[in-house]
Structure formats: C-alpha cells, structure tokens
Short mmCIF file of C-alpha atoms in Angstrom, two decimals:
data_model
loop_
_atom_site.label_atom_id
_atom_site.label_comp_id
_atom_site.label_asym_id
_atom_site.label_seq_id
_atom_site.Cartn_x
_atom_site.Cartn_y
_atom_site.Cartn_z
CA UNK A 1 -16.03 1.52 -30.50
CA UNK A 2 -18.34 0.86 -27.56
CA UNK A 3 -16.00 -1.87 -26.37
CA UNK A 4 -13.09 0.56 -25.85
CA UNK A 5 -14.26 1.87 -22.43
CA UNK A 6 -14.89 -1.73 -21.29
CA UNK A 7 -11.39 -2.82 -22.35
CA UNK A 8 -9.89 0.23 -20.65
CA UNK A 9 -11.86 -0.60 -17.51
CA UNK A 10 -10.59 -4.18 -17.48
CA UNK A 11 -7.02 -2.96 -17.89
CA UNK A 12 -7.36 -0.42 -15.08
CA UNK A 13 -9.12 -3.00 -12.90
CA UNK A 14 -6.19 -5.38 -13.02
CA UNK A 15 -3.52 -2.67 -13.04
CA UNK A 16 -0.99 -3.18 -10.25
CA UNK A 17 -0.84 0.00 -8.19
CA UNK A 18 2.68 1.28 -7.74
CA UNK A 19 4.06 2.24 -4.35
CA UNK A 20 2.74 5.65 -3.45
CA UNK A 21 -0.43 5.53 -5.60
CA UNK A 22 -3.78 6.44 -4.01
CA UNK A 23 -7.37 5.30 -4.60
CA UNK A 24 -10.28 7.68 -3.91
CA UNK A 25 -12.94 4.99 -3.49
CA UNK A 26 -11.12 3.06 -0.75
CA UNK A 27 -11.52 2.65 2.99
CA UNK A 28 -8.25 4.45 3.64
CA UNK A 29 -8.48 7.40 1.27
CA UNK A 30 -12.20 8.16 0.95
CA UNK A 31 -12.53 11.12 3.28
CA UNK A 32 -15.53 13.42 3.77
CA UNK A 33 -16.44 16.92 4.92
CA UNK A 34 -16.87 15.65 8.47
CA UNK A 35 -13.89 13.26 8.46
CA UNK A 36 -11.22 14.67 6.15
CA UNK A 37 -8.38 12.41 5.03
CA UNK A 38 -4.90 13.81 4.47
CA UNK A 39 -2.05 11.95 2.78
CA UNK A 40 1.49 13.31 3.01
CA UNK A 41 3.79 12.50 0.10
CA UNK A 42 7.37 13.28 1.09
CA UNK A 43 9.39 10.33 -0.22
CA UNK A 44 8.25 10.15 -3.86
CA UNK A 45 7.97 12.89 -6.49
CA UNK A 46 5.47 11.26 -8.87
CA UNK A 47 2.38 9.15 -8.27
CA UNK A 48 -1.03 8.31 -9.74
CA UNK A 49 -4.49 8.83 -8.25
CA UNK A 50 -7.16 6.29 -9.25
CA UNK A 51 -10.92 6.65 -8.87
CA UNK A 52 -11.16 3.00 -7.70
CA UNK A 53 -9.47 -0.39 -7.88
CA UNK A 54 -10.38 -4.05 -7.64
CA UNK A 55 -13.44 -3.81 -9.89
CA UNK A 56 -14.18 -2.77 -13.46
CA UNK A 57 -16.42 0.21 -12.67
CA UNK A 58 -16.41 2.80 -9.93
CA UNK A 59 -19.03 2.40 -7.18
CA UNK A 60 -22.20 4.52 -6.99
CA UNK A 61 -23.37 6.60 -4.02
CA UNK A 62 -19.95 7.70 -2.74
CA UNK A 63 -18.60 11.19 -2.14
CA UNK A 64 -14.84 10.90 -1.52
CA UNK A 65 -12.54 13.78 -0.58
CA UNK A 66 -8.75 13.49 -0.29
CA UNK A 67 -6.18 16.17 0.53
CA UNK A 68 -2.60 15.51 -0.60
CA UNK A 69 0.28 17.38 1.02
CA UNK A 70 3.71 17.31 -0.59
CA UNK A 71 7.16 18.51 0.40
CA UNK A 72 7.46 21.95 1.90
CA UNK A 73 8.14 24.73 -0.64
CA UNK A 74 7.05 22.45 -3.49
CA UNK A 75 4.10 22.66 -5.84
CA UNK A 76 2.03 20.03 -7.66
CA UNK A 77 1.48 19.46 -11.36
CA UNK A 78 -1.75 17.48 -11.87
CA UNK A 79 -2.58 15.87 -15.22
CA UNK A 80 -5.89 14.15 -16.05
CA UNK A 81 -4.77 11.09 -18.06
CA UNK A 82 -8.08 9.17 -18.13
CA UNK A 83 -11.67 10.36 -17.72
CA UNK A 84 -14.73 8.11 -17.92
CA UNK A 85 -17.25 9.56 -15.47
CA UNK A 86 -21.07 9.96 -15.57
CA UNK A 87 -22.89 7.86 -18.19
CA UNK A 88 -25.85 10.25 -18.03
CA UNK A 89 -23.90 13.48 -18.55
CA UNK A 90 -26.22 16.37 -19.43
CA UNK A 91 -29.30 14.25 -18.60
CA UNK A 92 -29.84 16.75 -15.84
CA UNK A 93 -32.13 15.95 -12.95
CA UNK A 94 -32.01 19.26 -11.10
CA UNK A 95 -30.85 21.85 -13.66
CA UNK A 96 -30.54 22.55 -17.35
CA UNK A 97 -27.53 21.30 -19.38
CA UNK A 98 -24.59 21.31 -19.19
CA UNK A 99 -24.30 19.40 -15.94
CA UNK A 100 -22.57 16.46 -14.24
CA UNK A 101 -24.44 13.94 -12.10
CA UNK A 102 -21.14 12.26 -11.10
CA UNK A 103 -18.13 14.58 -11.07
CA UNK A 104 -14.43 15.02 -10.38
CA UNK A 105 -13.22 18.29 -8.85
CA UNK A 106 -9.64 19.35 -8.12
CA UNK A 107 -9.02 22.27 -5.77
CA UNK A 108 -6.01 24.52 -5.36
CA UNK A 109 -6.78 24.42 -1.68
CA UNK A 110 -6.37 22.51 1.57
CA UNK A 111 -10.11 21.79 1.58
CA UNK A 112 -13.12 21.59 -0.72
CA UNK A 113 -13.78 25.18 -1.77
CA UNK A 114 -15.45 25.89 -5.11
CA UNK A 115 -13.80 29.32 -5.16
CA UNK A 116 -10.49 27.47 -5.40
CA UNK A 117 -11.29 25.15 -8.31
CA UNK A 118 -8.40 25.19 -10.73
CA UNK A 119 -8.96 27.63 -13.61
CA UNK A 120 -10.80 25.99 -16.55
CA UNK A 121 -12.47 23.34 -14.34
CA UNK A 122 -16.23 24.09 -14.53
CA UNK A 123 -18.05 24.77 -11.26
CA UNK A 124 -20.04 21.57 -11.88
CA UNK A 125 -16.77 19.57 -12.11
CA UNK A 126 -15.31 17.28 -14.76
CA UNK A 127 -17.32 14.42 -16.27
CA UNK A 128 -17.91 12.61 -19.57
CA UNK A 129 -15.48 10.56 -21.65
CA UNK A 130 -13.36 13.27 -23.29
CA UNK A 131 -10.33 14.76 -21.60
CA UNK A 132 -10.81 18.48 -20.89
CA UNK A 133 -9.19 20.94 -23.27
CA UNK A 134 -6.83 21.93 -20.47
CA UNK A 135 -5.91 18.71 -18.70
CA UNK A 136 -2.86 19.86 -16.67
CA UNK A 137 -3.06 22.14 -13.63
CA UNK A 138 -0.40 23.63 -11.35
CA UNK A 139 -0.93 24.32 -7.65
CA UNK A 140 0.29 27.43 -5.85
CA UNK A 141 1.34 25.49 -2.76
CA UNK A 142 2.37 21.97 -1.72
CA UNK A 143 -1.21 20.78 -1.23
CA UNK A 144 -4.28 20.02 -3.33
CA UNK A 145 -7.71 18.52 -2.61
CA UNK A 146 -9.54 16.05 -4.86
CA UNK A 147 -13.27 15.29 -4.69
CA UNK A 148 -14.97 12.44 -6.53
CA UNK A 149 -18.76 12.41 -6.15
CA UNK A 150 -20.83 9.52 -7.56
CA UNK A 151 -24.62 9.69 -7.17
CA UNK A 152 -26.77 6.63 -6.25
CA UNK A 153 -27.21 5.53 -9.89
CA UNK A 154 -24.68 2.87 -11.00
CA UNK A 155 -23.27 4.30 -14.24
CA UNK A 156 -20.93 1.38 -15.05
CA UNK A 157 -18.11 3.75 -15.99
CA UNK A 158 -14.37 3.14 -15.58
CA UNK A 159 -13.58 6.33 -13.66
CA UNK A 160 -10.45 8.46 -13.87
CA UNK A 161 -6.68 8.49 -13.43
CA UNK A 162 -4.63 11.52 -12.38
CA UNK A 163 -0.86 11.77 -12.60
CA UNK A 164 0.79 13.97 -9.98
CA UNK A 165 4.30 15.39 -9.99
CA UNK A 166 5.82 17.63 -7.32
CA UNK A 167 8.86 19.86 -7.76
CA UNK A 168 10.45 22.85 -5.97
CA UNK A 169 8.20 25.87 -6.33
CA UNK A 170 9.38 28.52 -8.75
CA UNK A 171 9.89 32.21 -8.04
CA UNK A 172 6.73 34.05 -7.08
CA UNK A 173 7.29 36.61 -9.81
CA UNK A 174 9.79 38.42 -11.98
CA UNK A 175 9.51 41.83 -10.35
CA UNK A 176 12.71 43.02 -8.70
CA UNK A 177 10.87 43.74 -5.44
CA UNK A 178 9.88 40.08 -5.17
CA UNK A 179 13.26 38.55 -6.01
CA UNK A 180 14.28 35.99 -3.40
CA UNK A 181 10.82 35.52 -1.93
CA UNK A 182 9.30 32.14 -2.74
CA UNK A 183 5.59 31.50 -2.80
CA UNK A 184 2.30 33.22 -3.29
CA UNK A 185 1.59 33.05 -7.02
CA UNK A 186 0.59 30.17 -9.21
CA UNK A 187 3.51 28.57 -11.08
CA UNK A 188 5.74 31.64 -10.67
CA UNK A 189 3.48 33.88 -12.73
CA UNK A 190 1.83 37.15 -11.72
CA UNK A 191 -1.02 36.50 -14.15
CA UNK A 192 -2.43 33.47 -12.33
CA UNK A 193 -4.44 32.94 -9.17
CA UNK A 194 -3.09 34.58 -6.02
CA UNK A 195 -3.47 32.70 -2.75
CA UNK A 196 -4.86 34.26 0.43
CA UNK A 197 -2.38 36.33 2.39
CA UNK A 198 -3.27 34.35 5.52
CA UNK A 199 -1.98 31.20 3.81
CA UNK A 200 1.47 32.62 3.11
CA UNK A 201 4.33 30.84 4.90
CA UNK A 202 5.99 34.16 5.70
CA UNK A 203 4.81 37.66 6.49
CA UNK A 204 7.52 40.20 5.56
CA UNK A 205 9.11 41.80 8.62
CA UNK A 206 7.81 39.06 10.93
CA UNK A 207 10.85 36.77 10.69
CA UNK A 208 13.54 36.90 13.39
CA UNK A 209 16.65 34.83 12.56
CA UNK A 210 17.22 31.89 14.86
CA UNK A 211 13.87 32.27 16.63
CA UNK A 212 11.51 30.64 14.17
CA UNK A 213 12.44 27.00 13.41
CA UNK A 214 9.72 26.58 10.76
CA UNK A 215 11.89 28.21 8.10
CA UNK A 216 14.27 26.12 6.03
CA UNK A 217 17.44 27.86 7.23
CA UNK A 218 18.29 28.41 10.89
CA UNK A 219 21.36 30.65 11.51
CA UNK A 220 21.94 28.76 14.77
CA UNK A 221 21.55 25.32 13.18
CA UNK A 222 24.07 22.54 12.62
CA UNK A 223 25.89 21.45 9.41
CA UNK A 224 24.92 18.16 7.73
CA UNK A 225 26.04 16.12 4.76
CA UNK A 226 23.53 15.67 1.95
CA UNK A 227 23.67 13.00 -0.73
CA UNK A 228 21.35 10.48 -2.39
CA UNK A 229 22.51 6.91 -2.97
CA UNK A 230 25.85 7.32 -1.18
CA UNK A 231 27.30 4.48 0.88
CA UNK A 232 25.65 3.84 4.20
CA UNK A 233 29.03 4.03 6.00
CA UNK A 234 32.50 5.19 5.03
CA UNK A 235 31.45 7.12 1.94
CA UNK A 236 33.89 9.65 0.53
CA UNK A 237 32.85 13.21 1.27
CA UNK A 238 34.59 14.36 -1.90
CA UNK A 239 32.37 12.26 -4.18
CA UNK A 240 30.26 14.05 -6.76
CA UNK A 241 26.81 14.76 -5.32
CA UNK A 242 27.96 15.04 -1.69
CA UNK A 243 27.43 18.53 -0.28
CA UNK A 244 27.42 20.14 3.16
CA UNK A 245 24.51 22.33 4.21
CA UNK A 246 24.44 24.52 7.29
CA UNK A 247 21.52 25.89 9.29
CA UNK A 248 19.93 22.45 9.84
CA UNK A 249 17.58 21.52 12.69
CA UNK A 250 18.60 17.82 12.51
CA UNK A 251 20.83 15.62 10.36
CA UNK A 252 19.41 12.36 9.01
CA UNK A 253 20.62 9.17 7.37
CA UNK A 254 18.16 6.59 6.04
CA UNK A 255 18.34 3.40 4.02
CA UNK A 256 16.03 0.60 2.96
CA UNK A 257 16.31 -2.73 4.74
CA UNK A 258 19.17 -4.78 3.29
CA UNK A 259 20.46 -1.85 1.23
CA UNK A 260 24.00 -0.51 1.65
CA UNK A 261 23.09 2.78 -0.07
CA UNK A 262 21.82 5.63 2.09
CA UNK A 263 20.35 9.09 1.76
CA UNK A 264 21.58 11.89 3.99
CA UNK A 265 19.62 15.09 4.57
CA UNK A 266 19.67 18.43 6.34
CA UNK A 267 16.15 19.08 7.67
CA UNK A 268 14.45 22.10 9.18
CA UNK A 269 12.09 21.54 12.09
CA UNK A 270 9.01 21.63 9.86
CA UNK A 271 10.47 19.29 7.23
CA UNK A 272 11.62 16.94 10.04
CA UNK A 273 8.10 16.85 11.48
CA UNK A 274 6.78 16.12 7.99
CA UNK A 275 9.33 13.31 7.66
CA UNK A 276 8.04 11.67 10.86
CA UNK A 277 4.53 11.63 9.39
CA UNK A 278 5.72 9.38 6.55
CA UNK A 279 6.87 6.67 9.00
CA UNK A 280 4.96 3.99 10.90
CA UNK A 281 6.10 2.04 13.96
CA UNK A 282 6.22 -1.69 12.99
CA UNK A 283 5.13 -2.65 16.52
CA UNK A 284 1.81 -0.86 16.09
CA UNK A 285 0.45 2.66 15.97
CA UNK A 286 0.58 5.18 13.19
CA UNK A 287 2.38 8.10 14.83
CA UNK A 288 6.14 8.34 15.33
CA UNK A 289 7.36 10.57 18.15
CA UNK A 290 10.37 12.88 18.01
CA UNK A 291 13.53 10.90 18.77
CA UNK A 292 17.30 10.83 18.43
CA UNK A 293 19.22 7.74 17.34
CA UNK A 294 18.57 5.00 14.78
CA UNK A 295 15.30 3.08 14.42
CA UNK A 296 13.56 0.91 11.83
CA UNK A 297 10.10 1.87 10.58
CA UNK A 298 7.59 1.09 7.85
CA UNK A 299 7.20 3.68 5.13
CA UNK A 300 3.73 5.20 5.33
CA UNK A 301 3.02 5.10 1.58
CA UNK A 302 1.45 1.61 1.37
CA UNK A 303 3.38 0.76 4.58
CA UNK A 304 5.14 -2.37 3.27
CA UNK A 305 8.78 -1.25 3.03
CA UNK A 306 11.13 -1.30 6.02
CA UNK A 307 13.41 1.71 6.30
CA UNK A 308 16.05 2.56 8.91
CA UNK A 309 16.28 6.22 9.91
CA UNK A 310 18.98 7.88 12.04
CA UNK A 311 18.28 11.32 13.55
CA UNK A 312 21.06 13.40 15.12
CA UNK A 313 21.43 16.90 16.59
CA UNK A 314 24.92 16.96 15.05
CA UNK A 315 26.49 15.40 11.97
CA UNK A 316 27.55 12.36 14.02
CA UNK A 317 25.21 9.79 12.43
CA UNK A 318 25.26 11.67 9.15
CA UNK A 319 29.00 12.04 8.61
CA UNK A 320 31.29 10.16 6.27
CA UNK A 321 32.27 7.40 8.66
CA UNK A 322 30.19 5.56 11.22
CA UNK A 323 30.32 2.73 13.71
CA UNK A 324 30.65 -0.73 12.25
CA UNK A 325 29.15 -3.84 13.76
CA UNK A 326 31.56 -6.08 15.66
CA UNK A 327 32.57 -8.82 13.24
CA UNK A 328 32.99 -11.38 16.03
CA UNK A 329 29.49 -10.91 17.31
CA UNK A 330 28.40 -10.39 20.96
CA UNK A 331 28.32 -14.11 22.01
CA UNK A 332 31.84 -14.89 20.78
CA UNK A 333 33.19 -11.64 22.21
CA UNK A 334 31.68 -12.43 25.62
CA UNK A 335 33.25 -15.90 25.55
CA UNK A 336 36.70 -14.45 24.79
CA UNK A 337 36.40 -11.93 27.63
CA UNK A 338 35.32 -14.67 30.05
CA UNK A 339 38.22 -16.91 29.02
CA UNK A 340 40.67 -14.01 29.49
CA UNK A 341 39.49 -13.35 33.06
CA UNK A 342 39.54 -17.06 33.85
CA UNK A 343 43.21 -17.25 32.84
CA UNK A 344 43.98 -14.26 35.10
CA UNK A 345 42.41 -16.05 38.05
CA UNK A 346 44.41 -19.28 37.54
#
C-alpha cells in the first residue's frame, strides 16, 4: 500500500498538462503577499490546478498564492481530486493537534483572507492523504484565491490536483424581491455565505442606462451576431445557433490560425477589456491595447496558440458575409494593371 502514493506521484509527474492548466509551484504562477499573481480564464470553462510539475514530489520552503479570475457574471466550482500534502500531519511544532505543517487553502475571495475560507475548510487548511469529507466548493463570484504553503522540511509528498469549472452564476435567491438581480449569494442560495456589499457589481438605484458601460447591456449599444463554430465568412444567419444580440459595446469575430470556423460575440466594455487580457502580442509584450480591426495574437493561456481577432464598433466584421482575399494575389494583379496602362499608352 505504501507504493500507491509513489506510483501516483510518478503518474502526476509525467502527466502532460492540458492547455489552460496552472501549476502553483512554478515561476509564472507562484505569487506572494507582496507580489500577487492573477490569471484570467476567459476562453476555457474547465481546467486543472496542480501543486507542481516536472518532479515526483512538491518542493519544500515555498508559499505560493494564485488568484484566478473567470468570466464576468460566472462562478467557480472547485473540486479537490487528489490530496497528498504534509507527511508529518499532526506532528505539530507550534501547537497541539490537529494541525498542518504544509497546507492547501482555497478562498472565496480576491486575496488571501482566512475569514473567506470556503465553509468546511479548516482554518489550518487542508493536508494529509485523505480527501476532505466535502471536496467540492462553489464561489460567490468569478474569482477565487489558492494558497499552497510548504515549510522548509522536504516531505516527499505528491501534492494536490484541483479541478475547476466555471458557469453562469445562478439567481441570487428565490425571494420575489430579488428576482432578476444576479449576484451576492453563494450558489444562488440564501443559506450560504454572503459577500461584502462593497464587492457587489451593482448598487440598486445607482445604475443609469447608457451611462455605465461596465454592465452587460447598453441601451445605446450596437447589435452583433453571436455563434460558436460558424463559418469564418459567408455563414448563414438563419443557421441553428446563430443569434443577434443588441446593446453591445463591440462586436468580435475570432478564429484559430488555419481554421475556417469562427466564434462571434457581443461584448460589453468590461468583458471586452477582459478579452484583451487573454491575448499576447506575438512581437513581444504582454499587454494588448484597445484597437479596431483584425489582428493575430497568442492566446495567453500557455501562449502557444495563434488566434486572429476582429474588433468592430458595428457588426461589419461580425456579420454574415465578409471581404474575401483576392484570388489572383497582389503581384499578379499589379502586373495586369501595369500591362493595361501600357496598352493604353501604345
């Protein structure tokens, strides 16, 4: 039986991380109190979080903090699928048992805040080799924070794996007075943890239509087509899955390099700004500035996939037909034009 954790460690060590997965003990994702790291996940709905990669056991003497921000008006479901942390659990150095010398904490918060630990996670964190009795947690908002603290002693343990899934947040409650207002209560239930009022996206009575572009619908916005996996150009607007949404800040069309299938979206200003944070300029630099037109970028999750993104203030680049490339090509076209003018001069 003792060989089971070792075998599991070897498997996780050589596991190929899928696009979008994150590793706490890594140069990119190991943040701290002084230098927080934030990862935005806007182009995938499911991913895994690993304690480490590239070696059998997690490293000692590291305190890694990572905040994950998903799509606006979404919430996260977090499931602990593997736990192998702290070989010396309950061999307490500074307190009486139970305790964790190395620990995993998950916060329903934008930062490390023990008052916002998910219900059923002990204040000392998760450790040991048994999955907790409650191993799935649901956030109130589109962000969570994960902390993995390993003390200086090398425990030779295989760490943890979390599976994350984001989905549109449910109603904030069943009371008639709250119908239509999204956000504020955990998983749509009035019996769970309530978030701070200051963290609400909307204060009732404070919204003026057309004057606050951070909301998802703008009465003065433009209409856009929306569809996933429709043709890049000349798709039929009557196809199943193609809809028109109004009140958009911008219209977008995006497709992977070499792919004739595109995704079209209607974005608010806030969701558009979030979209830009998932893109990287291939010529260098991490930030992408506001623009209009079509450009090719690297996707920020792993940053290895080229994606073309068109941004328009109208449905021009987003509509059912678009400009096609000249089949003759610029050099041949120039030669034909030159020959035509030469004949005129003769």
